[in-house]
């Protein structure tokens, strides 16, 4: 048998090829062995049985060090609105807020961003206060009577004449406060009913109101305030009615004296939004 190096070299080795070698029991005997049979003699590899010093395996140690920890929701991975990011499928989140598109503004100001939002409040400037100095009562039932408001008074925005007409000289938003001191001064027993209403440009503004006066010489007060979006030239007045649903006694607007004081006279006070 010649030297092994003198034989041809086969680079396409398969498990069905043979190799030659000596028998372990008799080194003088040369035999051929099937490569597949030789490999079948090797024991199965059990990875859990790898022994040795891990730090000596530099590439394996580096790979293990770079391994990510097991993700635990809320521990080493955040949640979105208390909803875990782990698992399959899509996570529903709120769409991006766009001022004026899917979130409203306040007086044209965006509420997005940090810090406080300055929201201007309405400011009203006192204009006039007119006081009725005369007793006014309605003699004929169901006949409207416009009440006078005392001395004439005016400024740049509001003019009040002695007849009780209020004229708005400039366009704007006005706050009107009305105080009525209602009473009766007749001698007819029973309940009288004094109704009154605010008038704007000769039409009723708001709802009519009524004050019941149960006994002779009784008085009652009523105070109310409301807003008027006035246009320059608009006129405002107060009308009372001795309503026929009550007895016909001298009821109307009175200024009555009480102990040490007087109940305030009926009045109209006006502020303008600036």
mmCIF file of N, CA and C in Angstrom, residues 136 138 141 147 178-185 190-198 207-215 217-224 238-254 263-267:
data_model
loop_
_atom_site.group_PDB
_atom_site.id
_atom_site.type_symbol
_atom_site.label_atom_id
_atom_site.label_comp_id
_atom_site.label_asym_id
_atom_site.label_seq_id
_atom_site.Cartn_x
_atom_site.Cartn_y
_atom_site.Cartn_z
ATOM 1 N N UNK A 136 -96.366 106.915 41.492
ATOM 2 C CA UNK A 136 -97.035 106.666 40.219
ATOM 3 C C UNK A 136 -97.964 105.476 40.390
ATOM 4 N N UNK A 138 -101.560 103.366 38.729
ATOM 5 C CA UNK A 138 -102.438 103.193 37.577
ATOM 6 C C UNK A 138 -103.886 103.174 38.049
ATOM 7 N N UNK A 141 -107.689 99.917 35.177
ATOM 8 C CA UNK A 141 -107.129 98.577 35.074
ATOM 9 C C UNK A 141 -106.834 98.225 33.618
ATOM 10 N N UNK A 147 -93.579 104.507 33.559
ATOM 11 C CA UNK A 147 -93.167 105.207 34.771
ATOM 12 C C UNK A 147 -92.043 106.181 34.451
ATOM 13 N N UNK A 178 -82.940 96.940 37.533
ATOM 14 C CA UNK A 178 -84.201 97.611 37.861
ATOM 15 C C UNK A 178 -84.587 97.284 39.296
ATOM 16 N N UNK A 179 -84.926 98.328 40.066
ATOM 17 C CA UNK A 179 -85.459 98.139 41.415
ATOM 18 C C UNK A 179 -86.835 98.794 41.464
ATOM 19 N N UNK A 180 -87.854 97.996 41.800
ATOM 20 C CA UNK A 180 -89.211 98.510 41.898
ATOM 21 C C UNK A 180 -89.704 98.385 43.323
ATOM 22 N N UNK A 181 -90.248 99.478 43.833
ATOM 23 C CA UNK A 181 -90.846 99.508 45.159
ATOM 24 C C UNK A 181 -92.350 99.661 44.960
ATOM 25 N N UNK A 182 -93.045 98.526 44.912
ATOM 26 C CA UNK A 182 -94.472 98.529 44.590
ATOM 27 C C UNK A 182 -95.301 98.642 45.863
ATOM 28 N N UNK A 183 -96.436 99.306 45.731
ATOM 29 C CA UNK A 183 -97.323 99.444 46.888
ATOM 30 C C UNK A 183 -98.723 99.812 46.458
ATOM 31 N N UNK A 184 -99.624 99.922 47.448
ATOM 32 C CA UNK A 184 -101.002 100.363 47.185
ATOM 33 C C UNK A 184 -101.424 101.314 48.297
ATOM 34 N N UNK A 185 -102.269 102.246 47.948
ATOM 35 C CA UNK A 185 -102.622 103.284 48.912
ATOM 36 C C UNK A 185 -104.111 103.595 48.847
ATOM 37 N N UNK A 190 -109.054 93.233 49.489
ATOM 38 C CA UNK A 190 -108.749 92.229 48.478
ATOM 39 C C UNK A 190 -107.315 92.390 47.980
ATOM 40 N N UNK A 191 -106.942 91.528 47.070
ATOM 41 C CA UNK A 191 -105.563 91.514 46.540
ATOM 42 C C UNK A 191 -105.506 92.225 45.207
ATOM 43 N N UNK A 192 -104.572 93.151 45.112
ATOM 44 C CA UNK A 192 -104.330 93.795 43.820
ATOM 45 C C UNK A 192 -103.141 93.106 43.148
ATOM 46 N N UNK A 193 -103.110 93.238 41.833
ATOM 47 C CA UNK A 193 -102.049 92.591 41.058
ATOM 48 C C UNK A 193 -101.405 93.647 40.166
ATOM 49 N N UNK A 194 -100.154 93.974 40.465
ATOM 50 C CA UNK A 194 -99.414 94.951 39.674
ATOM 51 C C UNK A 194 -98.461 94.204 38.751
ATOM 52 N N UNK A 195 -98.723 94.263 37.455
ATOM 53 C CA UNK A 195 -97.801 93.632 36.499
ATOM 54 C C UNK A 195 -96.910 94.706 35.898
ATOM 55 N N UNK A 196 -95.723 94.303 35.465
ATOM 56 C CA UNK A 196 -94.832 95.266 34.836
ATOM 57 C C UNK A 196 -93.971 94.560 33.807
ATOM 58 N N UNK A 197 -93.454 95.314 32.898
ATOM 59 C CA UNK A 197 -92.626 94.736 31.835
ATOM 60 C C UNK A 197 -91.614 95.776 31.364
ATOM 61 N N UNK A 198 -90.491 95.271 30.858
ATOM 62 C CA UNK A 198 -89.480 96.125 30.230
ATOM 63 C C UNK A 198 -89.808 96.225 28.747
ATOM 64 N N UNK A 207 -89.708 88.606 29.701
ATOM 65 C CA UNK A 207 -91.016 88.120 30.126
ATOM 66 C C UNK A 207 -91.690 89.141 31.039
ATOM 67 N N UNK A 208 -93.032 89.185 31.016
ATOM 68 C CA UNK A 208 -93.739 90.064 31.958
ATOM 69 C C UNK A 208 -93.626 89.514 33.375
ATOM 70 N N UNK A 209 -93.715 90.399 34.346
ATOM 71 C CA UNK A 209 -93.621 90.006 35.746
ATOM 72 C C UNK A 209 -94.794 90.617 36.505
ATOM 73 N N UNK A 210 -95.069 90.049 37.694
ATOM 74 C CA UNK A 210 -96.207 90.549 38.474
ATOM 75 C C UNK A 210 -95.861 90.559 39.957
ATOM 76 N N UNK A 211 -96.455 91.532 40.662
ATOM 77 C CA UNK A 211 -96.280 91.657 42.109
ATOM 78 C C UNK A 211 -97.675 91.680 42.724
ATOM 79 N N UNK A 212 -97.941 90.780 43.677
ATOM 80 C CA UNK A 212 -99.238 90.760 44.361
ATOM 81 C C UNK A 212 -99.154 91.599 45.626
ATOM 82 N N UNK A 213 -100.167 92.418 45.848
ATOM 83 C CA UNK A 213 -100.261 93.269 47.038
ATOM 84 C C UNK A 213 -101.537 92.872 47.766
ATOM 85 N N UNK A 214 -101.360 92.136 48.868
ATOM 86 C CA UNK A 214 -102.487 91.425 49.481
ATOM 87 C C UNK A 214 -103.405 92.311 50.315
ATOM 88 N N UNK A 215 -102.859 93.341 50.929
ATOM 89 C CA UNK A 215 -103.674 94.145 51.847
ATOM 90 C C UNK A 215 -103.517 95.626 51.546
ATOM 91 N N UNK A 217 -102.385 99.285 51.878
ATOM 92 C CA UNK A 217 -101.120 99.902 52.315
ATOM 93 C C UNK A 217 -99.944 98.927 52.332
ATOM 94 N N UNK A 218 -100.070 97.769 51.683
ATOM 95 C CA UNK A 218 -98.936 96.827 51.628
ATOM 96 C C UNK A 218 -97.925 97.296 50.589
ATOM 97 N N UNK A 219 -96.664 96.919 50.809
ATOM 98 C CA UNK A 219 -95.591 97.242 49.865
ATOM 99 C C UNK A 219 -94.747 95.992 49.629
ATOM 100 N N UNK A 220 -94.197 95.897 48.438
ATOM 101 C CA UNK A 220 -93.270 94.813 48.099
ATOM 102 C C UNK A 220 -92.200 95.361 47.183
ATOM 103 N N UNK A 221 -91.017 94.759 47.291
ATOM 104 C CA UNK A 221 -89.894 95.191 46.452
ATOM 105 C C UNK A 221 -89.501 94.073 45.497
ATOM 106 N N UNK A 222 -89.023 94.457 44.356
ATOM 107 C CA UNK A 222 -88.500 93.490 43.394
ATOM 108 C C UNK A 222 -87.292 94.091 42.693
ATOM 109 N N UNK A 223 -86.258 93.279 42.577
ATOM 110 C CA UNK A 223 -85.026 93.727 41.916
ATOM 111 C C UNK A 223 -84.640 92.700 40.864
ATOM 112 N N UNK A 224 -84.301 93.175 39.687
ATOM 113 C CA UNK A 224 -83.929 92.266 38.597
ATOM 114 C C UNK A 224 -82.892 92.958 37.727
ATOM 115 N N UNK A 238 -89.939 101.328 31.146
ATOM 116 C CA UNK A 238 -90.620 100.390 32.036
ATOM 117 C C UNK A 238 -92.088 100.772 32.097
ATOM 118 N N UNK A 239 -92.951 99.771 31.945
ATOM 119 C CA UNK A 239 -94.396 99.997 31.937
ATOM 120 C C UNK A 239 -95.026 99.158 33.044
ATOM 121 N N UNK A 240 -95.967 99.768 33.808
ATOM 122 C CA UNK A 240 -96.716 99.037 34.832
ATOM 123 C C UNK A 240 -98.180 98.952 34.401
ATOM 124 N N UNK A 241 -98.877 97.929 34.938
ATOM 125 C CA UNK A 241 -100.292 97.727 34.627
ATOM 126 C C UNK A 241 -101.021 97.299 35.896
ATOM 127 N N UNK A 242 -102.122 97.996 36.210
ATOM 128 C CA UNK A 242 -103.019 97.580 37.283
ATOM 129 C C UNK A 242 -103.888 96.468 36.702
ATOM 130 N N UNK A 243 -103.471 95.224 36.955
ATOM 131 C CA UNK A 243 -104.070 94.088 36.251
ATOM 132 C C UNK A 243 -105.485 93.800 36.744
ATOM 133 N N UNK A 244 -106.393 93.510 35.815
ATOM 134 C CA UNK A 244 -107.790 93.277 36.143
ATOM 135 C C UNK A 244 -108.014 91.957 36.891
ATOM 136 N N UNK A 245 -106.998 91.109 36.985
ATOM 137 C CA UNK A 245 -107.145 89.875 37.761
ATOM 138 C C UNK A 245 -107.078 90.137 39.263
ATOM 139 N N UNK A 246 -106.785 91.365 39.662
ATOM 140 C CA UNK A 246 -106.835 91.764 41.061
ATOM 141 C C UNK A 246 -107.896 92.829 41.248
ATOM 142 N N UNK A 247 -108.136 93.196 42.512
ATOM 143 C CA UNK A 247 -109.117 94.251 42.775
ATOM 144 C C UNK A 247 -108.562 95.578 42.289
ATOM 145 N N UNK A 248 -109.454 96.510 41.943
ATOM 146 C CA UNK A 248 -109.030 97.805 41.431
ATOM 147 C C UNK A 248 -108.831 98.760 42.608
ATOM 148 N N UNK A 249 -107.580 98.767 43.092
ATOM 149 C CA UNK A 249 -107.229 99.687 44.158
ATOM 150 C C UNK A 249 -105.993 100.454 43.703
ATOM 151 N N UNK A 250 -105.682 101.529 44.343
ATOM 152 C CA UNK A 250 -104.590 102.412 43.891
ATOM 153 C C UNK A 250 -103.236 101.723 44.086
ATOM 154 N N UNK A 251 -102.849 100.898 43.119
ATOM 155 C CA UNK A 251 -101.554 100.212 43.215
ATOM 156 C C UNK A 251 -100.607 100.789 42.180
ATOM 157 N N UNK A 252 -99.349 100.780 42.507
ATOM 158 C CA UNK A 252 -98.359 101.308 41.576
ATOM 159 C C UNK A 252 -96.991 101.375 42.217
ATOM 160 N N UNK A 253 -96.225 102.400 41.845
ATOM 161 C CA UNK A 253 -94.867 102.572 42.343
ATOM 162 C C UNK A 253 -94.885 103.643 43.419
ATOM 163 N N UNK A 254 -94.476 103.264 44.631
ATOM 164 C CA UNK A 254 -94.507 104.177 45.766
ATOM 165 C C UNK A 254 -93.139 104.188 46.455
ATOM 166 N N UNK A 263 -87.661 102.941 52.324
ATOM 167 C CA UNK A 263 -87.353 101.963 51.295
ATOM 168 C C UNK A 263 -86.849 102.742 50.088
ATOM 169 N N UNK A 264 -85.779 102.318 49.456
ATOM 170 C CA UNK A 264 -85.237 103.077 48.318
ATOM 171 C C UNK A 264 -86.284 103.305 47.250
ATOM 172 N N UNK A 265 -86.168 104.442 46.598
ATOM 173 C CA UNK A 265 -87.085 104.742 45.503
ATOM 174 C C UNK A 265 -86.824 103.790 44.338
ATOM 175 N N UNK A 266 -87.855 103.559 43.558
ATOM 176 C CA UNK A 266 -87.685 102.738 42.354
ATOM 177 C C UNK A 266 -86.645 103.388 41.456
ATOM 178 N N UNK A 267 -85.845 102.540 40.812
ATOM 179 C CA UNK A 267 -84.732 103.110 40.038
ATOM 180 C C UNK A 267 -84.328 102.197 38.899
#
